Amino acid sequence: MATYLKSKNLEIDISSKLQTNPNIPYINSRSIKGAGIGLRSVHYQYILSQKPKINWFEVLSDNYLCAGGLPLFNLEKIRQNYPVTLHGVGMSLGSTDPLNLDYLTRLKKLAAKVEPDLISDHLSWISVNGHYLNDLIPLVYTEEVMDFVASRILQVQEFLGRQILIENPSPYLTFTDSTMSEWEFIEGLLKTADCYLLLDVNNLYVNAINNKIDPLQYLDSIPPNRVKQIHLAGYEAKENYLLDTHGYPVHSPVWELYKEALTRFGAVPTLIEWDTNIPSFEVLMAEANKAEKLLENIK
């Protein structure tokens, strides 16, 4: 039976949510800089044997929440030579289910093993009544929902003993019950939960096209000191919408929006994210090198 973490167990007073817990360290220094690549199993042997010149890797934490095994063995070997970040989908921060203590415990143990510079998850929910879905479900943007999600992020940070990053979504619909824009919701959430943003520029562009929002207004609303990592990826153009597949090179309009983001936020560490139709490591390196050149121009 799964064990769950409930609000009352941590006794977090949401009325003091604007006050930072002194026991949770700020994210104010880290070793990751420049452009990184998402670590994928098909590239393990190449990385271990060739030791390519890449700044850092982002690790899909949900694939390594085990006590042992070959994936964790390879990750620990790679970690000896490269900084890493942890990126997951399992926190289900927007769900009304209690937070999953077993999941968070295993994540905390993984973090202790690999000492990631950053830990991130998504602004979404994936569970209902203990059943987990295979997609990231969007949220209604209201003050009530914002306070609720903030309380869960505060609990996660209390449990992990560190601040986390949340990633902006790529929703394919909007809710008529929303009382604020997505960027207003995120701006308020970052402040209320005292967390940080993983800005997925591809998600933002897909969202801008599909839901007809202004991406520059979105960027302008985000406090610059809250953006600690950026994602770049490729989408698939359908007949009437863009599909966020992470299975293509970064498209030209996403690169242009990325330049705008760098102008606003500075040389934020940037990841090339490629999850389907994974190409050779050299292809990923070429994409990372494009981002690296843009980052160098900001410095």
Coordinates of C-alpha atoms in Angstrom, one line a residue:
M1 CA 0.0 0.0 0.0
A2 CA 1.4 3.4 -0.9
T3 CA 2.2 5.8 1.9
Y4 CA 1.1 9.4 1.5
L5 CA 2.2 12.7 2.9
K6 CA -0.6 14.9 4.2
S7 CA -0.5 18.7 4.9
K8 CA -1.2 18.3 8.6
N9 CA 1.9 16.0 9.1
L10 CA 4.2 18.8 8.1
E11 CA 2.2 21.5 9.9
I12 CA 3.0 24.2 7.3
D13 CA 1.2 27.4 8.0
I14 CA 0.2 28.7 4.6
S15 CA -0.6 32.1 6.2
S16 CA 3.1 32.6 6.5
K17 CA 3.8 31.3 2.9
L18 CA 5.8 34.4 2.0
Q19 CA 8.4 33.6 4.6
T20 CA 11.3 31.4 3.6
N21 CA 12.1 28.4 5.8
P22 CA 15.8 29.1 6.8
N23 CA 16.4 25.3 6.7
I24 CA 15.8 25.2 3.0
P25 CA 18.7 26.5 1.0
Y26 CA 18.3 29.1 -1.7
I27 CA 19.4 28.1 -5.2
N28 CA 22.1 30.8 -5.5
S29 CA 25.1 28.9 -6.8
R30 CA 25.6 25.7 -8.9
S31 CA 28.1 24.1 -11.2
I32 CA 25.8 23.8 -14.2
K33 CA 26.5 26.5 -16.8
G34 CA 25.9 26.8 -20.5
A35 CA 24.0 24.2 -22.6
G36 CA 23.3 20.6 -21.5
I37 CA 21.7 17.5 -23.0
G38 CA 19.0 15.1 -21.6
L39 CA 20.6 11.8 -20.6
R40 CA 19.1 8.9 -22.5
S41 CA 20.0 5.2 -22.1
V42 CA 20.9 4.8 -25.8
H43 CA 23.8 7.1 -25.2
Y44 CA 25.2 5.6 -22.1
Q45 CA 28.1 3.7 -23.7
Y46 CA 29.0 6.6 -26.0
I47 CA 29.2 9.0 -23.0
L48 CA 31.2 6.5 -20.9
S49 CA 33.6 5.6 -23.6
Q50 CA 34.1 8.9 -25.4
K51 CA 33.5 11.4 -22.6
P52 CA 32.1 14.1 -24.9
K53 CA 32.6 17.7 -24.0
I54 CA 29.2 18.6 -22.7
N55 CA 28.6 20.9 -19.7
W56 CA 25.9 18.8 -17.9
F57 CA 23.1 16.3 -18.2
E58 CA 19.5 16.4 -17.2
V59 CA 18.3 13.1 -15.7
L60 CA 14.7 11.8 -15.9
S61 CA 14.5 11.0 -12.2
D62 CA 11.5 8.7 -12.5
N63 CA 13.7 6.2 -14.4
Y64 CA 16.1 5.9 -11.6
L65 CA 14.0 5.6 -8.4
C66 CA 15.2 2.1 -7.7
A67 CA 17.6 0.6 -5.2
G68 CA 20.0 -0.6 -7.8
G69 CA 20.2 -2.0 -11.4
L70 CA 22.1 -1.1 -14.6
P71 CA 20.4 2.3 -15.2
L72 CA 21.4 3.6 -11.8
F73 CA 24.9 2.0 -12.2
N74 CA 25.4 3.9 -15.5
L75 CA 24.1 7.1 -14.0
E76 CA 26.5 7.0 -11.1
K77 CA 29.4 6.3 -13.5
I78 CA 28.4 9.3 -15.7
R79 CA 27.9 11.5 -12.6
Q80 CA 31.6 11.0 -11.8
N81 CA 32.4 13.2 -14.8
Y82 CA 29.4 15.5 -15.3
P83 CA 27.1 17.7 -13.2
V84 CA 23.5 16.6 -13.4
T85 CA 20.0 17.9 -12.7
L86 CA 16.9 15.8 -11.9
H87 CA 13.7 16.3 -13.8
G88 CA 10.5 14.3 -13.1
V89 CA 6.9 13.9 -13.8
G90 CA 5.7 12.1 -10.7
M91 CA 5.1 14.8 -8.1
S92 CA 1.6 15.5 -9.4
L93 CA 1.7 18.9 -7.8
G94 CA -1.8 19.9 -9.0
S95 CA -3.6 16.8 -7.9
T96 CA -6.0 16.7 -5.0
D97 CA -4.5 13.3 -4.0
P98 CA -2.2 13.5 -1.0
L99 CA 1.5 13.8 -1.9
N100 CA 3.0 10.4 -2.4
L101 CA 5.6 9.9 0.4
D102 CA 7.0 6.8 -1.1
Y103 CA 7.8 8.7 -4.3
L104 CA 9.3 11.6 -2.5
T105 CA 11.4 9.4 -0.3
R106 CA 12.9 7.6 -3.3
L107 CA 13.5 10.9 -5.0
K108 CA 15.3 12.2 -1.9
K109 CA 17.5 9.1 -1.8
L110 CA 18.3 9.5 -5.5
A111 CA 19.3 13.1 -4.9
A112 CA 21.5 12.0 -2.0
K113 CA 23.3 9.6 -4.4
V114 CA 23.9 11.9 -7.4
E115 CA 23.8 15.3 -5.7
P116 CA 21.9 17.2 -8.5
D117 CA 22.3 20.9 -8.9
L118 CA 18.5 21.3 -9.5
I119 CA 15.4 19.2 -9.0
S120 CA 12.3 20.0 -11.1
D121 CA 8.8 18.8 -12.0
H122 CA 5.8 20.0 -13.9
L123 CA 3.0 22.5 -13.2
S124 CA 0.3 19.9 -13.8
W125 CA -1.3 16.8 -12.2
I126 CA -1.2 13.1 -13.2
S127 CA -3.0 11.3 -10.4
V128 CA -6.6 10.9 -9.3
N129 CA -7.8 8.7 -6.4
G130 CA -4.4 6.9 -6.4
H131 CA -4.5 6.1 -10.1
Y132 CA -1.8 7.6 -12.3
L133 CA -2.3 8.9 -15.8
N134 CA 0.1 8.8 -18.8
D135 CA -0.2 12.5 -19.5
L136 CA 0.3 15.9 -17.8
I137 CA -3.1 17.4 -17.1
P138 CA -3.4 21.2 -17.0
L139 CA -4.8 23.3 -14.2
V140 CA -7.5 25.9 -13.8
Y141 CA -5.9 29.3 -13.1
T142 CA -7.5 30.8 -10.0
E143 CA -6.3 32.2 -6.6
E144 CA -7.6 29.1 -4.8
V145 CA -5.8 26.7 -7.1
M146 CA -2.6 28.8 -6.9
D147 CA -2.7 28.7 -3.1
F148 CA -3.4 24.9 -3.1
V149 CA -0.5 24.1 -5.5
A150 CA 1.8 26.4 -3.5
S151 CA 1.0 24.6 -0.3
R152 CA 2.0 21.3 -2.0
I153 CA 5.2 22.8 -3.3
L154 CA 6.1 24.1 0.1
Q155 CA 5.5 20.6 1.5
V156 CA 7.8 19.0 -1.2
Q157 CA 10.5 21.5 -0.5
E158 CA 10.2 21.0 3.3
F159 CA 10.5 17.2 2.7
L160 CA 13.4 17.4 0.2
G161 CA 15.2 20.1 2.2
R162 CA 15.7 22.2 -0.9
Q163 CA 13.8 24.5 -3.3
I164 CA 12.6 23.0 -6.6
L165 CA 11.8 24.3 -10.0
I166 CA 8.4 24.0 -11.7
E167 CA 8.1 23.8 -15.5
N168 CA 5.5 25.8 -17.4
P169 CA 3.0 23.5 -19.3
S170 CA 2.0 23.2 -22.9
P171 CA -1.8 22.9 -22.5
Y172 CA -4.0 22.2 -25.6
L173 CA -7.1 23.9 -24.0
T174 CA -8.0 26.6 -21.6
F175 CA -10.7 26.6 -18.8
T176 CA -13.6 29.0 -18.7
D177 CA -13.3 29.0 -14.9
S178 CA -9.8 30.5 -15.0
T179 CA -9.7 34.0 -13.4
M180 CA -6.1 34.9 -14.4
S181 CA -3.7 34.2 -17.2
E182 CA -1.1 31.4 -17.0
W183 CA 1.7 33.9 -16.6
E184 CA -0.1 35.7 -13.7
F185 CA -0.7 32.3 -12.1
I186 CA 3.0 31.3 -12.4
E187 CA 4.2 34.7 -11.2
G188 CA 2.1 34.4 -8.1
L189 CA 3.0 30.8 -7.5
L190 CA 6.7 31.5 -7.7
K191 CA 6.4 34.1 -5.0
T192 CA 3.9 32.3 -2.8
A193 CA 5.8 28.9 -2.8
D194 CA 9.2 30.5 -2.9
C195 CA 10.2 28.2 -5.7
Y196 CA 11.8 28.7 -9.1
L197 CA 10.9 28.3 -12.8
L198 CA 12.2 25.9 -15.4
L199 CA 11.2 27.9 -18.5
D200 CA 10.4 25.6 -21.3
V201 CA 10.6 27.9 -24.3
N202 CA 9.1 25.3 -26.7
N203 CA 6.1 24.8 -24.4
L204 CA 5.6 28.6 -24.3
Y205 CA 5.7 28.8 -28.1
V206 CA 3.3 25.8 -28.6
N207 CA 1.0 27.4 -26.0
A208 CA 1.2 30.8 -27.7
I209 CA 0.1 29.3 -31.0
N210 CA -2.5 26.9 -29.8
N211 CA -4.1 29.2 -27.2
K212 CA -3.4 32.5 -28.9
I213 CA -1.4 34.1 -26.1
D214 CA 1.4 36.7 -26.3
P215 CA 4.7 35.0 -25.4
L216 CA 6.5 38.3 -24.9
Q217 CA 4.0 39.5 -22.4
Y218 CA 4.4 36.1 -20.7
L219 CA 8.2 36.5 -20.5
D220 CA 7.9 40.1 -19.3
S221 CA 5.7 39.0 -16.4
I222 CA 8.2 36.4 -15.0
P223 CA 10.7 37.8 -12.3
P224 CA 14.2 37.4 -13.9
N225 CA 15.7 36.0 -10.7
R226 CA 13.2 33.1 -10.6
V227 CA 14.3 31.5 -13.9
K228 CA 17.0 29.0 -13.1
Q229 CA 16.9 26.6 -16.1
I230 CA 15.6 26.7 -19.7
H231 CA 14.3 23.8 -21.9
L232 CA 14.5 23.8 -25.7
A233 CA 12.8 21.1 -27.8
G234 CA 11.1 20.4 -31.1
Y235 CA 7.3 20.3 -31.8
E236 CA 5.3 18.7 -34.6
A237 CA 3.1 20.9 -36.7
K238 CA -0.4 19.4 -37.2
E239 CA -3.2 20.8 -39.4
N240 CA -4.7 23.1 -36.7
Y241 CA -2.3 23.0 -33.8
L242 CA 1.2 22.3 -32.7
L243 CA 2.0 19.0 -30.9
D244 CA 4.7 19.1 -28.2
T245 CA 6.5 15.9 -29.1
H246 CA 10.1 16.6 -28.1
G247 CA 11.0 14.6 -31.2
Y248 CA 12.5 17.1 -33.6
P249 CA 15.3 19.7 -33.8
V250 CA 14.4 23.1 -32.3
H251 CA 12.4 25.1 -34.8
S252 CA 13.3 28.6 -35.9
P253 CA 10.5 30.5 -34.1
V254 CA 11.5 28.7 -30.8
W255 CA 15.1 29.8 -31.3
E256 CA 13.9 33.4 -31.8
L257 CA 11.8 33.2 -28.7
Y258 CA 14.8 31.8 -26.8
K259 CA 16.8 34.8 -27.8
E260 CA 14.1 37.0 -26.3
A261 CA 14.2 34.9 -23.1
L262 CA 18.0 35.3 -22.9
T263 CA 17.7 39.1 -23.3
R264 CA 15.3 39.2 -20.3
F265 CA 16.8 36.5 -18.0
G266 CA 20.5 36.4 -18.9
A267 CA 22.6 33.3 -19.7
V268 CA 20.4 30.8 -17.9
P269 CA 21.6 27.1 -18.2
T270 CA 19.8 25.6 -21.1
L271 CA 18.8 22.0 -21.9
I272 CA 18.2 20.4 -25.3
E273 CA 15.3 18.0 -24.6
W274 CA 14.7 15.2 -27.0
D275 CA 12.4 12.3 -25.9
T276 CA 11.1 10.6 -29.0
N277 CA 12.8 9.5 -32.2
I278 CA 16.1 10.0 -30.3
P279 CA 18.9 10.8 -32.7
S280 CA 22.7 10.2 -32.4
F281 CA 24.6 12.0 -29.7
E282 CA 26.3 14.1 -32.4
V283 CA 22.9 15.5 -33.4
L284 CA 22.1 16.5 -29.9
M285 CA 25.5 18.1 -29.5
A286 CA 24.9 20.2 -32.6
E287 CA 21.7 21.5 -31.1
A288 CA 23.5 22.2 -27.8
N289 CA 26.3 24.0 -29.5
K290 CA 23.7 26.4 -31.1
A291 CA 22.4 27.2 -27.7
E292 CA 25.9 27.5 -26.3
K293 CA 26.8 30.2 -28.9
L294 CA 23.7 32.2 -28.0
L295 CA 24.5 31.9 -24.3
E296 CA 28.1 33.1 -24.9
N297 CA 26.8 36.2 -26.6
I298 CA 24.9 37.1 -23.4
K299 CA 27.9 36.8 -21.1

